[in-house]
Tab-separated table of C-alpha atoms in Angstrom:
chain	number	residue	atom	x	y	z
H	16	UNK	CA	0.000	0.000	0.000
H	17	UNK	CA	1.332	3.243	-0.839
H	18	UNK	CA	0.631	7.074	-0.970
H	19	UNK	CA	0.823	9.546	-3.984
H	20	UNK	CA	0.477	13.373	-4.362
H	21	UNK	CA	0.562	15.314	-8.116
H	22	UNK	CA	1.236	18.713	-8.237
H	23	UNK	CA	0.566	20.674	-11.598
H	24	UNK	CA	0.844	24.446	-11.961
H	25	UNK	CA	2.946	27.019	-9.957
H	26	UNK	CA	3.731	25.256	-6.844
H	27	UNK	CA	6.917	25.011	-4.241
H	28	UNK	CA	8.546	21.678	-4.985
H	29	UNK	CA	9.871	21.208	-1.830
H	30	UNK	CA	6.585	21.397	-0.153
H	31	UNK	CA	5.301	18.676	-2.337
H	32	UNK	CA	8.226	16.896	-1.291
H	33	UNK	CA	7.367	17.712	2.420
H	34	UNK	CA	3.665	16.825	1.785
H	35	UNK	CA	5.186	13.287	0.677
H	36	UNK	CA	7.286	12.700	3.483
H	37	UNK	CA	4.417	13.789	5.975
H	38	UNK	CA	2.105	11.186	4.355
H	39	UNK	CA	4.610	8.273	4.367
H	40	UNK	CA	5.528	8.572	7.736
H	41	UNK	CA	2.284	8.334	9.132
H	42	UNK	CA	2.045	12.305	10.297
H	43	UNK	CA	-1.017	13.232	8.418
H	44	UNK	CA	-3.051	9.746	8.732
H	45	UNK	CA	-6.560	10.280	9.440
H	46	UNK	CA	-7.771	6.679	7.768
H	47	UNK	CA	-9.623	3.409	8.077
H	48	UNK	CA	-6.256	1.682	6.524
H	49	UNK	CA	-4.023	-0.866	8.561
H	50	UNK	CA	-1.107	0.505	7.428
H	51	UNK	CA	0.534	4.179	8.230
H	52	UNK	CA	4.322	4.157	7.448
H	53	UNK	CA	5.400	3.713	3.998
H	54	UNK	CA	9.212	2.572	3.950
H	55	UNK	CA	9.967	0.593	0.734
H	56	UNK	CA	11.224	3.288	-1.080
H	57	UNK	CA	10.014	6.291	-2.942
H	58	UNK	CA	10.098	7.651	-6.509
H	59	UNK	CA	9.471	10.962	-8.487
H	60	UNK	CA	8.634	11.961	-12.086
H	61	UNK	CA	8.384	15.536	-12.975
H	62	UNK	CA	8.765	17.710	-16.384
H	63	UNK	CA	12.364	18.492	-17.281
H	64	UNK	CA	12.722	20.085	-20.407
H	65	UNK	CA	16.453	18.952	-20.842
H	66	UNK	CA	15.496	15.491	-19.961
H	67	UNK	CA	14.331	12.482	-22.395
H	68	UNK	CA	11.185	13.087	-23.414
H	69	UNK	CA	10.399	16.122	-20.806
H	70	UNK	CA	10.588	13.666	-18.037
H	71	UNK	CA	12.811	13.607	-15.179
H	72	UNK	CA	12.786	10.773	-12.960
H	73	UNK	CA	14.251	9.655	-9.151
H	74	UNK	CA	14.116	6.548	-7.365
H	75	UNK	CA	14.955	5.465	-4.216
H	76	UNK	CA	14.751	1.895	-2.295
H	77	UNK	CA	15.235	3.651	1.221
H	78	UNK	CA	12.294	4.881	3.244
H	79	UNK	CA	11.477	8.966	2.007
H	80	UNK	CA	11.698	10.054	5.253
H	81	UNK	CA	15.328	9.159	5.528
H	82	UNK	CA	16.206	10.742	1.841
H	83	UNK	CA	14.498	12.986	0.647
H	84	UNK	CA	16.897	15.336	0.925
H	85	UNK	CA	19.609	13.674	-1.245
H	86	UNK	CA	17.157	13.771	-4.241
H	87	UNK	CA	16.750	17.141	-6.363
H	88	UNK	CA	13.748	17.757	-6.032
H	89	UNK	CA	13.611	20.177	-3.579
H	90	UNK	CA	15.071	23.170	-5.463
H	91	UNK	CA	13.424	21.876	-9.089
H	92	UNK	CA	11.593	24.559	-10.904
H	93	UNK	CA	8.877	22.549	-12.784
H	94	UNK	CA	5.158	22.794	-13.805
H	95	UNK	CA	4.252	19.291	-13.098
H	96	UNK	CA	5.967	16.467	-10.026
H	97	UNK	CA	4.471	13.097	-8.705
H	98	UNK	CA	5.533	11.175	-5.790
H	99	UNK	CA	4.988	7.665	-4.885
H	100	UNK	CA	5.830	6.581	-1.114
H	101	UNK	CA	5.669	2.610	-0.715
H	102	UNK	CA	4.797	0.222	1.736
H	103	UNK	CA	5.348	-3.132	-0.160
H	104	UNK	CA	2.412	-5.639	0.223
H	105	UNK	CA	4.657	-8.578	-0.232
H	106	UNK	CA	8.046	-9.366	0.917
H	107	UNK	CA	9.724	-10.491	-1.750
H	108	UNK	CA	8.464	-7.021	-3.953
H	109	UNK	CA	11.059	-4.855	-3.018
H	110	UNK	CA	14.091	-3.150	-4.416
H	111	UNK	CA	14.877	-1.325	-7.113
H	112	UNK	CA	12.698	-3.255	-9.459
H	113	UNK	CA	9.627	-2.656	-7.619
H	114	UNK	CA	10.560	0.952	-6.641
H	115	UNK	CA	8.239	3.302	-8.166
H	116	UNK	CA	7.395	5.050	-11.070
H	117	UNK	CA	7.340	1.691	-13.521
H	118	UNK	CA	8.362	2.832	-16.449
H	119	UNK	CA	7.780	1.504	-20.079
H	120	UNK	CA	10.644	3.159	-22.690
H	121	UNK	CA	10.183	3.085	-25.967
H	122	UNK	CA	9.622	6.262	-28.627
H	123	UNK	CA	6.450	7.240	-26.120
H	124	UNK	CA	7.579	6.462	-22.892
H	125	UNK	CA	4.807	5.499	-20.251
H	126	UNK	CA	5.579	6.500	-16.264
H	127	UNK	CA	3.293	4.743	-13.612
H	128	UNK	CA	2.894	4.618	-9.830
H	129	UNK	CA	-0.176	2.820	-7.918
H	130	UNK	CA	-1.377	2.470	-4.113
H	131	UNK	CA	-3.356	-0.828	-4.002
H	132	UNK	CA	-2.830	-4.532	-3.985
H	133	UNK	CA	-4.639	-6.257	-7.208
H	134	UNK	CA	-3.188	-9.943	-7.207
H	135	UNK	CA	-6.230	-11.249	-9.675
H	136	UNK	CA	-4.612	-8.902	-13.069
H	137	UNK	CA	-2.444	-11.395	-14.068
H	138	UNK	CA	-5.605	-13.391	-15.036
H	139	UNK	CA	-6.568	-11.198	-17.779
H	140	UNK	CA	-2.885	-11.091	-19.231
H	141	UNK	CA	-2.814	-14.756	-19.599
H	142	UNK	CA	-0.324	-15.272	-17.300
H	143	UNK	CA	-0.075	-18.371	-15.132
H	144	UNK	CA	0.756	-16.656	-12.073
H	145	UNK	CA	1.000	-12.973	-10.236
H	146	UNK	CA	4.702	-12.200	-9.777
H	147	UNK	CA	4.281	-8.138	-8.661
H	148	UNK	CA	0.878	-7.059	-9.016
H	149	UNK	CA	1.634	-3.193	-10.054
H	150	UNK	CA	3.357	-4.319	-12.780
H	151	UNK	CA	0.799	-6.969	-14.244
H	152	UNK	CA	-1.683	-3.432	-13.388
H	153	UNK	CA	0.396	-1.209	-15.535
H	154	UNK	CA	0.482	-3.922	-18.502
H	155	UNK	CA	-2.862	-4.176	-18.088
H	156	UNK	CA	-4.380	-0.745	-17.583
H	157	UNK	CA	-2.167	1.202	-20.210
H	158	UNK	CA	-2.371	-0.572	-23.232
H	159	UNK	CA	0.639	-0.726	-25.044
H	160	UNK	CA	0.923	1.536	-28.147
H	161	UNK	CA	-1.794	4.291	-27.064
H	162	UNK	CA	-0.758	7.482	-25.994
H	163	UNK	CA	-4.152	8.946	-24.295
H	164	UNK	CA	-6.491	7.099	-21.244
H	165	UNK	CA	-9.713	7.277	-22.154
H	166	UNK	CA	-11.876	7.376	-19.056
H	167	UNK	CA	-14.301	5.135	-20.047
H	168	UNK	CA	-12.625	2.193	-21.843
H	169	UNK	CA	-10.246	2.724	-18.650
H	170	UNK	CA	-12.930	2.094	-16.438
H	171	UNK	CA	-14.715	-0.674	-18.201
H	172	UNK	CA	-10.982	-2.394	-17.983
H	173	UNK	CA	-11.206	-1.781	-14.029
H	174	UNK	CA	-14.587	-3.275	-13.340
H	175	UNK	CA	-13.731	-6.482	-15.533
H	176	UNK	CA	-11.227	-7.019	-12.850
H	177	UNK	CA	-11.409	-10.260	-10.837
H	178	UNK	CA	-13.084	-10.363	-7.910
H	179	UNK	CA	-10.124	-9.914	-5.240
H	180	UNK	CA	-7.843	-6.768	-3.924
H	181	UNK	CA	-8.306	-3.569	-2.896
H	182	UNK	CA	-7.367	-0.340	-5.389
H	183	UNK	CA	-6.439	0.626	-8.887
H	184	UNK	CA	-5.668	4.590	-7.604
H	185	UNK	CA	-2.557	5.330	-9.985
H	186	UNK	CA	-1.024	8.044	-11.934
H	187	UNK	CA	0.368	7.661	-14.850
H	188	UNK	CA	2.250	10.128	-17.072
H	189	UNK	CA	3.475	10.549	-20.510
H	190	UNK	CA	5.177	13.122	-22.493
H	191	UNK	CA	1.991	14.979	-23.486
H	192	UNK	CA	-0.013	14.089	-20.533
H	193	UNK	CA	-0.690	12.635	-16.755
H	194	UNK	CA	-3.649	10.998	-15.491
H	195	UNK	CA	-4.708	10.133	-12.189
H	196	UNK	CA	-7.097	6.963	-11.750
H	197	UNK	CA	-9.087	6.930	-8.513
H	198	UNK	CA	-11.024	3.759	-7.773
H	199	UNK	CA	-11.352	0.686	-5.391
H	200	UNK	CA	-12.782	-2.616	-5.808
H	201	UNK	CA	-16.599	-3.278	-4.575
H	202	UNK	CA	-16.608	-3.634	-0.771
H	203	UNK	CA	-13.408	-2.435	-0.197
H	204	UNK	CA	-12.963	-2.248	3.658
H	205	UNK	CA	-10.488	0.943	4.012
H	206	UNK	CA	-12.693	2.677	1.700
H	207	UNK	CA	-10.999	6.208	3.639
H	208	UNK	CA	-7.159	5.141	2.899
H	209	UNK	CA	-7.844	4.298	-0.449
H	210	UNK	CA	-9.827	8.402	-1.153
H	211	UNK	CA	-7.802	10.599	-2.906
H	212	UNK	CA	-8.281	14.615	-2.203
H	213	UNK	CA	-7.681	17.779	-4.483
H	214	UNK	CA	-6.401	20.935	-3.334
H	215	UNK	CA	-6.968	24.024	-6.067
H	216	UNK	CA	-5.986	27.538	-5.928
H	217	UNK	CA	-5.297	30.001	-8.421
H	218	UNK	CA	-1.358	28.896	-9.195
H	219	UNK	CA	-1.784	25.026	-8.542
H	220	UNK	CA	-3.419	21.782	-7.951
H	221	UNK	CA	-2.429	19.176	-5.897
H	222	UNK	CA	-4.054	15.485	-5.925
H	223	UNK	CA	-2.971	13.340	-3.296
H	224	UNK	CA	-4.016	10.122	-1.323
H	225	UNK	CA	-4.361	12.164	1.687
H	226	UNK	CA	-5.309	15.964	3.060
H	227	UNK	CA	-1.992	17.224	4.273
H	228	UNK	CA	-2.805	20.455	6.737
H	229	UNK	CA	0.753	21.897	5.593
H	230	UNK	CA	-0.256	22.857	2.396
H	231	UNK	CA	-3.578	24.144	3.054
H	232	UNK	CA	-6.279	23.955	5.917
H	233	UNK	CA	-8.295	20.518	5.892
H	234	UNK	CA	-11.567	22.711	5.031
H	235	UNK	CA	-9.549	23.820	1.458
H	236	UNK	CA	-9.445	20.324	0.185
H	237	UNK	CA	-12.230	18.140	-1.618
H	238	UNK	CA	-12.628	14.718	-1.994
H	239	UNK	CA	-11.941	13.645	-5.446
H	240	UNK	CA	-14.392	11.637	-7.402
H	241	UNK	CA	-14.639	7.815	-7.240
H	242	UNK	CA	-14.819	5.785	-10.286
H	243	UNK	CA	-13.298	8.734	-12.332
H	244	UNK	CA	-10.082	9.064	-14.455
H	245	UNK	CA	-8.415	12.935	-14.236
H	246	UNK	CA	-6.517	13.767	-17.519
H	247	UNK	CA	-3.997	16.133	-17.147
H	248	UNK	CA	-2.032	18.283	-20.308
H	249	UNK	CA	1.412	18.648	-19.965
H	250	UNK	CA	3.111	21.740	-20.822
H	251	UNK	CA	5.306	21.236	-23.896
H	252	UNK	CA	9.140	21.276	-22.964
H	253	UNK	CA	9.862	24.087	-25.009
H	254	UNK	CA	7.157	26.606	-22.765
H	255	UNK	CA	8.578	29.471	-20.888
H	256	UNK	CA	6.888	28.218	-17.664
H	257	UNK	CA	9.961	25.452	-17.930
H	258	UNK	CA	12.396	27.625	-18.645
């Protein structure tokens, strides 16, 4: 289980990096969920316009709230950042491997973090067995070859899950755009740890799995729609807002 925040707009990178650390150590927990410290590692993707693609990425396999600080991202000047904080479901799905963003290379690179546990994908990729479940998600859930989400195939792909698991809340992020997924299975029973909240203002938005008091008071934020896919333009490397 895991915790993510996006920021997109004019925003202080370091507090979204704060925000982050806050949320994987437990500080701003207010949940249902059994689980409050996230210390399998940590990753980042945010636009760099001198970068591959526009994307910058950072991974780490130690807890975030023992390095944040010897990652970049505190002084970055950048329009869009996502950060994925990890608490691994099983044992043997750690390191580097398993460390957030996934990525898929290729000409149209695909980025893509998730908080859940879904250990029934692998069923509809033909495989004989789940090996790490965020990864089978990915495969499944981004098509290979398509470069936009569209919310309602995206969804119909979600509900055709098998029975089993507990959330498919992900972002994922290409060159042109990011998109956030927010939704659980049927019944889920930490129906509060798996919400996701949005924070707007007139210079930024932040999405993240929980409210987090340091960037704005609790009454500020709104619960983000279940069952809903947020598609999110990315600035093109060569705008001034990069530069």
């Amino acid at each position: 289980m895991c915790r993510l925040i996006l920021a997109t707009g004019r925003f202080d990178a370091g507090a979204i990096l704060d925000a982050a650390v806050d949320m994987s150590c437990g500080r701003t927990a207010d949940h249902d969920g059994p689980t409050n410290v996230h210390p399998n590692g940590w990753g980042a993707v945010w636009r760099q316009p001198d970068a591959p693609n526009g994307l910058a990425v950072h991974r780490d396999v130690r807890p975030l709230g023992e390095s944040y600080d010897d990652s970049p991202i505190r002084g970055l000047e950048t329009p869009f950042l996502a950060i994925h904080a990890r608490h691994a479901t099983l044992a043997r799905n750690q390191g580097l491997k398993c460390t957030h963003p996934l990525e898929r290379g290729g000409e149209f690179p695909w980025y893509f973090m998730h908080n859940g546990f879904l250990p029934t994908v692998y069923q509809l990729l033909g495989l004989p067995e789940s090996e790490f479940d965020s990864g089978e998600y990915f495969d499944y859930i981004v098509p290979k070859d398509v470069r936009r989400l569209d919310e309602a195939s995206t969804l119909e792909r979600l509900t055709a899950l098998p029975p089993g698991g507990s959330s498919g809340n992900a972002i994922a992020v290409n060159p042109e755009h990011a998109y956030v997924i927010h939704w659980t299975t049927p019944g889920n029973q930490a129906p509060r740890y798996f919400g996701m909240y949005t924070l707007s203002t007139p210079r930024f938005r932040v999405i993240a799995s929980e409210v987090v008091p340091a960037l704005a008071p609790p009454e500020h934020w709104e619960p983000l729609k279940p069952d809903h896919v947020v598609e999110i333009p990315l600035a093109p490397v060569t705008d001034p807002v990069l530069s």
